[in-house]
mmCIF file of C-alpha atoms in Angstrom:
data_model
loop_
_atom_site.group_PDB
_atom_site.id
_atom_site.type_symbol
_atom_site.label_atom_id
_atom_site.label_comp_id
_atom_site.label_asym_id
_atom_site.label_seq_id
_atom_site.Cartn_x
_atom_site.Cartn_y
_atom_site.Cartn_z
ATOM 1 C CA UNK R 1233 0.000 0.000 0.000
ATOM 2 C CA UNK R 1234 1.582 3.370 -0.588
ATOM 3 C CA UNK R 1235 1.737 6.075 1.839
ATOM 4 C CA UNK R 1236 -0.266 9.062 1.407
ATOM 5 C CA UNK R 1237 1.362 12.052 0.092
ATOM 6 C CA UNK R 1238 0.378 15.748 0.876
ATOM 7 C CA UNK R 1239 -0.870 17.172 -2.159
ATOM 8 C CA UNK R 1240 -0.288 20.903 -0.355
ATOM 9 C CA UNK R 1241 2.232 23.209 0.308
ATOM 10 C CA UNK R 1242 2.665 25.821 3.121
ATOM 11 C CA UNK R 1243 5.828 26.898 3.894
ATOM 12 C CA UNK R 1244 7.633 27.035 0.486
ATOM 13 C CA UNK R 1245 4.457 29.246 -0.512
ATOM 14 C CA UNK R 1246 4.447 31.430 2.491
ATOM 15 C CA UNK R 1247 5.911 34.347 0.800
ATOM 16 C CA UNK R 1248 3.633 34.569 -2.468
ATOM 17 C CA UNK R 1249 0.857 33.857 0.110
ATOM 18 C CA UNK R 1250 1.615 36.919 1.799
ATOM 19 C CA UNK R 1251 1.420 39.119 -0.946
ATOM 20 C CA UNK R 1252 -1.628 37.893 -2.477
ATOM 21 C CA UNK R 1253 -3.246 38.689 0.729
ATOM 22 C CA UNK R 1254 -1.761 42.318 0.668
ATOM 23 C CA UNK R 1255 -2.504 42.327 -3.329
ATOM 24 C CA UNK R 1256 -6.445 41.200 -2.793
ATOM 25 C CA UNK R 1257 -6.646 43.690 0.370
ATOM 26 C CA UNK R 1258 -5.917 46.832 -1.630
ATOM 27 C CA UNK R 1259 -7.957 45.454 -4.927
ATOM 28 C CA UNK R 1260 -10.651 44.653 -2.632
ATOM 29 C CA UNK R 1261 -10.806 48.334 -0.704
ATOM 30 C CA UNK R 1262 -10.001 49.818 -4.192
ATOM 31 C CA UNK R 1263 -12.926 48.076 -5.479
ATOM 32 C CA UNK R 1264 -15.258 48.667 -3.328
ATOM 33 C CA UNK R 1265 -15.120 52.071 -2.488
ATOM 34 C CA UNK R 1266 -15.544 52.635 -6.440
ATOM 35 C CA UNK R 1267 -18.980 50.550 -5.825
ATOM 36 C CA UNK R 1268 -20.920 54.483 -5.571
ATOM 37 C CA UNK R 1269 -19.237 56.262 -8.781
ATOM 38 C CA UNK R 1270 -21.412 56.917 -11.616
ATOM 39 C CA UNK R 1271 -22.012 54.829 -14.895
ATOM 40 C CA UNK R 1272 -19.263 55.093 -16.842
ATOM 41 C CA UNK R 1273 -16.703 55.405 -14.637
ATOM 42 C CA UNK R 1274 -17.831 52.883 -12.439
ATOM 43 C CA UNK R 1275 -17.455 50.094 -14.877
ATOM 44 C CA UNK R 1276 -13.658 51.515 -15.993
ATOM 45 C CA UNK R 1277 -11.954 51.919 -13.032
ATOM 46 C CA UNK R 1278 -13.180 48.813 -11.944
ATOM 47 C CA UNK R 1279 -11.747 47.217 -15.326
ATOM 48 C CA UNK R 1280 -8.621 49.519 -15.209
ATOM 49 C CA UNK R 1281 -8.169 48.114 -11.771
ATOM 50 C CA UNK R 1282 -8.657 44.350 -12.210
ATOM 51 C CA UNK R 1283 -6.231 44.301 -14.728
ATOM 52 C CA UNK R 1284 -3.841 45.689 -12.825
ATOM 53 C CA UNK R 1285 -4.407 43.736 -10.079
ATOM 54 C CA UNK R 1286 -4.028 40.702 -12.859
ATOM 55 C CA UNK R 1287 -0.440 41.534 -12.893
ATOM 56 C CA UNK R 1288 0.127 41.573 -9.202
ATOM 57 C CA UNK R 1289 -1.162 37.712 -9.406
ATOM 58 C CA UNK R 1290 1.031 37.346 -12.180
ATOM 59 C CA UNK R 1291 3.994 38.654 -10.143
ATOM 60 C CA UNK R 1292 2.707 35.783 -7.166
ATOM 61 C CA UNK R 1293 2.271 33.177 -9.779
ATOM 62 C CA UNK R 1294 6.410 33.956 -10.547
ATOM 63 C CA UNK R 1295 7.120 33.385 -7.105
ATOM 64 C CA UNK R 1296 5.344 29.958 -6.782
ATOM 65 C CA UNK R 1297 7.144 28.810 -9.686
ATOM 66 C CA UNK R 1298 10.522 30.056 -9.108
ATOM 67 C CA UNK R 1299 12.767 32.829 -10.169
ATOM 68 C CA UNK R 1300 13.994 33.826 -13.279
ATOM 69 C CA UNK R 1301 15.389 36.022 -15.337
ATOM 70 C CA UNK R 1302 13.278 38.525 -17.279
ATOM 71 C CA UNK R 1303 9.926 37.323 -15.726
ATOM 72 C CA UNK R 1304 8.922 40.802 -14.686
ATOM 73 C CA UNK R 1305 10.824 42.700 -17.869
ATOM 74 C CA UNK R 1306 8.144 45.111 -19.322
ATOM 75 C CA UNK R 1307 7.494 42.971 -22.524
ATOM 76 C CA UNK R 1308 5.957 40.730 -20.859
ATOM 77 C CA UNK R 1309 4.057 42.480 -17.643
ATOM 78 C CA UNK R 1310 2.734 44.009 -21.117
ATOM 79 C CA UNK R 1311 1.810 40.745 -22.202
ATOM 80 C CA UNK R 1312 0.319 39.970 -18.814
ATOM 81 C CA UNK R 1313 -1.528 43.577 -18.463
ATOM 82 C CA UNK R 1314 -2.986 43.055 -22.253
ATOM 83 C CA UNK R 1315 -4.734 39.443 -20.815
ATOM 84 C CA UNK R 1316 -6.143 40.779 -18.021
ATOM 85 C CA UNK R 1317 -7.184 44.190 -19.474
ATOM 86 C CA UNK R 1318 -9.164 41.974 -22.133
ATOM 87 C CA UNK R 1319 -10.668 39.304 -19.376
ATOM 88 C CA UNK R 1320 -11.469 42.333 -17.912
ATOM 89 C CA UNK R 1321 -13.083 43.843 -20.619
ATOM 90 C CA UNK R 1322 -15.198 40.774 -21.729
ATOM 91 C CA UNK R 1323 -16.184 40.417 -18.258
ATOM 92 C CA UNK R 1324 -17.829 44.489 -18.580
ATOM 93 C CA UNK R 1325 -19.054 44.254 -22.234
ATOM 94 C CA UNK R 1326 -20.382 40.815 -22.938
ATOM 95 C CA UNK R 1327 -20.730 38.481 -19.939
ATOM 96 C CA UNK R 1328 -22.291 41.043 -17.270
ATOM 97 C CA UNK R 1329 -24.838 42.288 -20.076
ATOM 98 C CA UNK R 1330 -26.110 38.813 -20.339
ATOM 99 C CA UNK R 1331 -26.992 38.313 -16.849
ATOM 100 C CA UNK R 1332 -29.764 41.140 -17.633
ATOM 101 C CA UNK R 1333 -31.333 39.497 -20.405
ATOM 102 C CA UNK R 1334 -34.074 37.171 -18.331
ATOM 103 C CA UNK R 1335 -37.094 38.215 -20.874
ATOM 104 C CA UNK R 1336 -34.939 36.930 -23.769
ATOM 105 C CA UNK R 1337 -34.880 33.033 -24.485
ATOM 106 C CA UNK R 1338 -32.433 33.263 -26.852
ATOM 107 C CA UNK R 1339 -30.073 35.530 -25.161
ATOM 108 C CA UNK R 1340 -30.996 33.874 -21.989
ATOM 109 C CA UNK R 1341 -29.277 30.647 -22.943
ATOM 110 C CA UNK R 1342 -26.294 32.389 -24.816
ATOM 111 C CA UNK R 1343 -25.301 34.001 -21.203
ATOM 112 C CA UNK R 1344 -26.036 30.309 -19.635
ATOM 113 C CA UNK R 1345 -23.536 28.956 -21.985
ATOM 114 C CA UNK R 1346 -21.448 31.616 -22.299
ATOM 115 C CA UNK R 1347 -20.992 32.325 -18.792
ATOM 116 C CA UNK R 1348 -20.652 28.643 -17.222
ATOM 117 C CA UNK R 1349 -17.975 28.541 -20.186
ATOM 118 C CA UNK R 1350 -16.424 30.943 -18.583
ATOM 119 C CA UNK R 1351 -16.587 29.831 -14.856
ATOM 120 C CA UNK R 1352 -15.392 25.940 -16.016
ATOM 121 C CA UNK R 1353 -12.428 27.902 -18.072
ATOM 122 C CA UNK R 1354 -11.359 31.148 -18.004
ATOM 123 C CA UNK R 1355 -9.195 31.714 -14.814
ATOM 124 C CA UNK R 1356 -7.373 28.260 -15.248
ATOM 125 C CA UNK R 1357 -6.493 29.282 -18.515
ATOM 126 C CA UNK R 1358 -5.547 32.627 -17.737
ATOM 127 C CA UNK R 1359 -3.235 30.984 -15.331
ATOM 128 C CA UNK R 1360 -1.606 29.009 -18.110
ATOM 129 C CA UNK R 1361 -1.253 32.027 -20.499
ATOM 130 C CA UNK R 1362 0.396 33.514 -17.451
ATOM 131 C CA UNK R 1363 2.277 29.957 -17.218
ATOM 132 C CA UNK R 1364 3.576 30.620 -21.076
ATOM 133 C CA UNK R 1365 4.958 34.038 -20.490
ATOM 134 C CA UNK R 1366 7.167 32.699 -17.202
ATOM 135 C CA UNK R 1367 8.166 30.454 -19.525
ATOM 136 C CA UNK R 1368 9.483 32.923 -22.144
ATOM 137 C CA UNK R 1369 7.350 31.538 -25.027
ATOM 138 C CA UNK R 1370 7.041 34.991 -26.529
ATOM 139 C CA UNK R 1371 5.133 34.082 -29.751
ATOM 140 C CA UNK R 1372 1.257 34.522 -29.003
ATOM 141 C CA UNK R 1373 0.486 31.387 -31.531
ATOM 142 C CA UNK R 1374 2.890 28.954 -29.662
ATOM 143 C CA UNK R 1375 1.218 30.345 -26.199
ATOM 144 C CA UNK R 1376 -2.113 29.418 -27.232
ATOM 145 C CA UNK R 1377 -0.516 25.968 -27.818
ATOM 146 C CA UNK R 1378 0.724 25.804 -24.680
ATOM 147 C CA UNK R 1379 -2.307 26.382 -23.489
ATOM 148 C CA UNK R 1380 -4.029 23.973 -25.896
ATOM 149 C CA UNK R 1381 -1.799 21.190 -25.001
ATOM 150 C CA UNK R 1382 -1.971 21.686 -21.164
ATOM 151 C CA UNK R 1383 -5.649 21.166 -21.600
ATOM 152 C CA UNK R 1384 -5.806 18.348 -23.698
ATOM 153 C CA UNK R 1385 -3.141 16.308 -21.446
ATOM 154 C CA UNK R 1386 -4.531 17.342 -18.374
ATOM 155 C CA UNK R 1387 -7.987 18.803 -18.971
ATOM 156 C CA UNK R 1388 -9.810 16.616 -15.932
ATOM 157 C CA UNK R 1389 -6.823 17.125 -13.694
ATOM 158 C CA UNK R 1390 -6.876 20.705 -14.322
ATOM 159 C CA UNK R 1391 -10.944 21.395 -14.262
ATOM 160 C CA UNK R 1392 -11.135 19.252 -10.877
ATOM 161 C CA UNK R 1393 -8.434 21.563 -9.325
ATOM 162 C CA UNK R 1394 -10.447 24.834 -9.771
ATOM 163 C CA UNK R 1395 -14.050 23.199 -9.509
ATOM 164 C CA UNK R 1396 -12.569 22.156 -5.647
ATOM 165 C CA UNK R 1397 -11.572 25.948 -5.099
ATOM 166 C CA UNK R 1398 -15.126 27.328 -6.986
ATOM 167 C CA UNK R 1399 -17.087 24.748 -4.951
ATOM 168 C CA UNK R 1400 -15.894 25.761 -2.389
ATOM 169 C CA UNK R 1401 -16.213 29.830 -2.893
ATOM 170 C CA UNK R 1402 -19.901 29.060 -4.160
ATOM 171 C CA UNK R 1403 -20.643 27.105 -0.888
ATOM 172 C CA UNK R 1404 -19.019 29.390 1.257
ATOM 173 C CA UNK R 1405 -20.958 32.477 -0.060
ATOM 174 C CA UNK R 1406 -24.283 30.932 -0.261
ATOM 175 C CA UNK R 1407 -23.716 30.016 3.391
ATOM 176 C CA UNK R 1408 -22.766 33.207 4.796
ATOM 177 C CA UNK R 1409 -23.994 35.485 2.089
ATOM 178 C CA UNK R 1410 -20.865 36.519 0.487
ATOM 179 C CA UNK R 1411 -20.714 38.007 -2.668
ATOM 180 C CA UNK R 1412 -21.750 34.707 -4.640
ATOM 181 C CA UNK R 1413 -24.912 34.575 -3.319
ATOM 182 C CA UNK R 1414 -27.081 33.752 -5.456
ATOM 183 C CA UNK R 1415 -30.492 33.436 -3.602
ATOM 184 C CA UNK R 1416 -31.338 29.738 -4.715
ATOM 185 C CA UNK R 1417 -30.935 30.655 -8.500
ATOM 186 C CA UNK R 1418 -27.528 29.966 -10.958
ATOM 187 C CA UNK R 1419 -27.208 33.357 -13.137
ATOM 188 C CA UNK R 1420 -23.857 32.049 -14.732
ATOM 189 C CA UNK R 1421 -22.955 35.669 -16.317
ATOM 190 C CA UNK R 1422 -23.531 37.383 -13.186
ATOM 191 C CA UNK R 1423 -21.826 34.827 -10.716
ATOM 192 C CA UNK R 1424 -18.537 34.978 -13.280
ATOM 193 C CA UNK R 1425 -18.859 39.034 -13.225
ATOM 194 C CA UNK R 1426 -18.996 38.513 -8.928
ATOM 195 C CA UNK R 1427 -15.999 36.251 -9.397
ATOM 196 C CA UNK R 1428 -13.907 38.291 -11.296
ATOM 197 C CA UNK R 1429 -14.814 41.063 -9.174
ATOM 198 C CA UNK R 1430 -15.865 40.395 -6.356
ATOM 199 C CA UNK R 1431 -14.141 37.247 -5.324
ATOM 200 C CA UNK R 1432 -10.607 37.850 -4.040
ATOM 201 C CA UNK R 1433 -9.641 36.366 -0.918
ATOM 202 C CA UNK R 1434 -10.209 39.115 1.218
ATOM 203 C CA UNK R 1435 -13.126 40.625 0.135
ATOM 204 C CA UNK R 1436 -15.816 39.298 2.256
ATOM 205 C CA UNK R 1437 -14.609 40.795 5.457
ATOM 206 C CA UNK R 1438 -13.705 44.037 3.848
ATOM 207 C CA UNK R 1439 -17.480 44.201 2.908
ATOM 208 C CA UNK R 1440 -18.467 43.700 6.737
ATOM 209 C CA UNK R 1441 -15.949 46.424 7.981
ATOM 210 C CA UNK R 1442 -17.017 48.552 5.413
ATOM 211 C CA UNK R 1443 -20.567 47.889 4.997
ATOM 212 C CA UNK R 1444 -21.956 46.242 8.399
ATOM 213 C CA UNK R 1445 -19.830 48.394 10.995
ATOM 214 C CA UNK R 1446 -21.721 48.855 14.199
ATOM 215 C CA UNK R 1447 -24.139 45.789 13.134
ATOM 216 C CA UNK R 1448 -25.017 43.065 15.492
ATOM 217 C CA UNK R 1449 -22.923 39.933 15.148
ATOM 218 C CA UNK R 1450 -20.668 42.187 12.416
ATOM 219 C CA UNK R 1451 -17.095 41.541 14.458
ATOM 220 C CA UNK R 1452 -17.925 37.690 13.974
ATOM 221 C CA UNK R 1453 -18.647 37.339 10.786
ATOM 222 C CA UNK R 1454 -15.607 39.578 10.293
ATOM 223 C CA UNK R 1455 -13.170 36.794 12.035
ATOM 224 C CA UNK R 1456 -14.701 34.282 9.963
ATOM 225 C CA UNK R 1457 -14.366 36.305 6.718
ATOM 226 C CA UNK R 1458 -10.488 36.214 7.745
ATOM 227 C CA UNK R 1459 -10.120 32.785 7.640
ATOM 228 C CA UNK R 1460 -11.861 32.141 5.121
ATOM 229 C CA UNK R 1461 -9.385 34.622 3.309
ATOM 230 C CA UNK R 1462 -6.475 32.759 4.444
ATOM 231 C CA UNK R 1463 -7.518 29.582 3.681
ATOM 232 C CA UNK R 1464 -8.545 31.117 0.216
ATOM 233 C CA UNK R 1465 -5.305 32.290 -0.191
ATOM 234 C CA UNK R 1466 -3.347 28.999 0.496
ATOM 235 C CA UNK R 1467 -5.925 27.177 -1.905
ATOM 236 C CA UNK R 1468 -4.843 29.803 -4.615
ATOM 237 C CA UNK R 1469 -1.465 29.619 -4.040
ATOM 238 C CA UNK R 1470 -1.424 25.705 -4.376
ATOM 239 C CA UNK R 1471 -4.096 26.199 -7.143
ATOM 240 C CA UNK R 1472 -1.868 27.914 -9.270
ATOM 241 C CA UNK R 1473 1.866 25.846 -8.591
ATOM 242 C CA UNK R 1474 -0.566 22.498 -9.712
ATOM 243 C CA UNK R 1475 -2.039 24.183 -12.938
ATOM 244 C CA UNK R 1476 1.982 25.617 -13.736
ATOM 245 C CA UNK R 1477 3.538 22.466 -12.913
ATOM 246 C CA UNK R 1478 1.054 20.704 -15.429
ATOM 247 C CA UNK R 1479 1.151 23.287 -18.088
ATOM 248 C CA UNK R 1480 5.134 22.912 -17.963
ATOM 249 C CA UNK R 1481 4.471 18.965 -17.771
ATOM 250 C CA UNK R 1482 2.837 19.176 -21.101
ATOM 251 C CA UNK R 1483 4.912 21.338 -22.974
ATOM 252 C CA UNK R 1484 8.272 19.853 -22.040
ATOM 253 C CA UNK R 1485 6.625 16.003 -23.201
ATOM 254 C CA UNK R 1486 5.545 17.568 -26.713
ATOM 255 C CA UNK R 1487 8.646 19.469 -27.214
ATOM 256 C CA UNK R 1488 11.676 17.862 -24.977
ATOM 257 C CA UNK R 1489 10.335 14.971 -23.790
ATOM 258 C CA UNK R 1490 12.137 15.789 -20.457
ATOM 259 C CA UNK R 1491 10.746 15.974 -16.785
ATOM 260 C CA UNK R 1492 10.071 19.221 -15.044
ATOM 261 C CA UNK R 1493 12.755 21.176 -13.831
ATOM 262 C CA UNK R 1494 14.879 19.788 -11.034
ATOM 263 C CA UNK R 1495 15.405 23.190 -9.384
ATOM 264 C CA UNK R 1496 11.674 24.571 -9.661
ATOM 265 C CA UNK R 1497 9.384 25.230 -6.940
ATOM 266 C CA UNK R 1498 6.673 23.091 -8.285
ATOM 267 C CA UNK R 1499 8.719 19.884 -8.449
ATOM 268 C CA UNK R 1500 9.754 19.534 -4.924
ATOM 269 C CA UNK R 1501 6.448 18.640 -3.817
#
């Protein structure tokens, strides 16, 4: 019989850990204190914003998987800001529209399938774009075939990884009325727009300070908002080393037909 392994990490991810949790606490204030401006500016600072915070995973995502040179050189923290800016943007423009459409059939089901497309697929694979560009695959053709490969060699190891963490989010929120709540309905376009915007590790306890101060049972809810960030954050962190390590997995069989790196993060495990 063999032994169990741990299929976590703590203490090798302690520092990225950190600054996520420093990362989603300013996004999360930013955010929501941009919750009263007027339409338009509303919906472009709040783009503008994720996007940049988008790089500030990226820049945890280079610590999980291990230094190296030119990972943060501006060609490719363009790269990284261009993804994000145009998640972001699809988020605004299409997806979030489509959650608004309930007297339409037709454009009812487009957001069904367009949205639970994008909650199956669209942050793992922004994590493997992000994957590609640590990697210093600078052609964007051969980093959608990164992509493409990591997919079809590890698609359900992949898709169970982040259905674990959005389980988990979904449950969470539904439980304590977080920001997924969805009030015994599944909008898919407007639970992806909450997710994208609303859904960083920290931001359930920022909305009791900021929201529920003074309220009965408010201090709480607030500790349990913290640990529920922390454990977030550690799911993230380990979230993202497993989809890297596989995305690397894949390329290196198609290309080099070599195992992963002896001296990164994500193989001492």
């Amino acid at each position: 019989m063999k032994p169990l392994k741990n299929p976590f990490r703590f203490t090798s991810l302690l520092r990225p850990m950190i600054y996520l949790f420093l990362f989603s606490l300013i996004y999360g204030f930013g955010t929501l204190t941009l919750l009263d401006l007027p339409a338009p500016w509303n919906d472009i600072t709040r783009t503008l914003l994720l996007a940049v915070f988008g790089l500030g995973l990226y820049f945890v995502s280079t610590l999980i998987w291990g230094k190296k040179r030119k990972t943060l050189a501006l060609k490719r923290t363009a790269e990284v800001f261009g993804l994000c800016l145009f998640l972001a943007v699809f988020t605004t423009v299409v997806i979030s529209p489509l959650s608004l459409q309930g007297d339409n059939v037709v454009w009812l089901i487009v957001g069904a399938v367009l949205g639970t497309l994008c909650l199956l697929f669209a942050l793992p694979t922004l994590i493997l774009f992000f994957r590609a560009i640590y990697d210093s695959i600078d052609s964007f053709g051969e980093q959608i075939k990164f992509v493409r490969l990591a997919w079809k060699g590890k698609f359900w190891y992949i898709l169970d990884l982040w259905l674990m963490l959005f389980v988990l989010m979904y449950a969470w929120d539904n439980f304590m009325g977080g920001p997924l709540y969805s009030g015994g309905g599944f909008d898919a376009p407007s639970i992806f727009t909450t997710l994208m915007y609303l859904k960083e590790p920290t931001i359930y306890f920022e909305m009791i300070l900021l929201l529920s101060q003074g309220a009965a049972g408010a201090w709480e809810l607030t500790m349990l908002g913290i640990l529920e960030s922390l454990l977030m954050v550690f799911l993230e962190c380990n979230l993202i080393a497993a989809i890297g390590e596989a995305g690397q997995q894949m390329w290196n069989e198609y290309h080099y037909n070599k195992p992963i790196e002896k001296n990164s993060p994500v193989s001492r495990r």
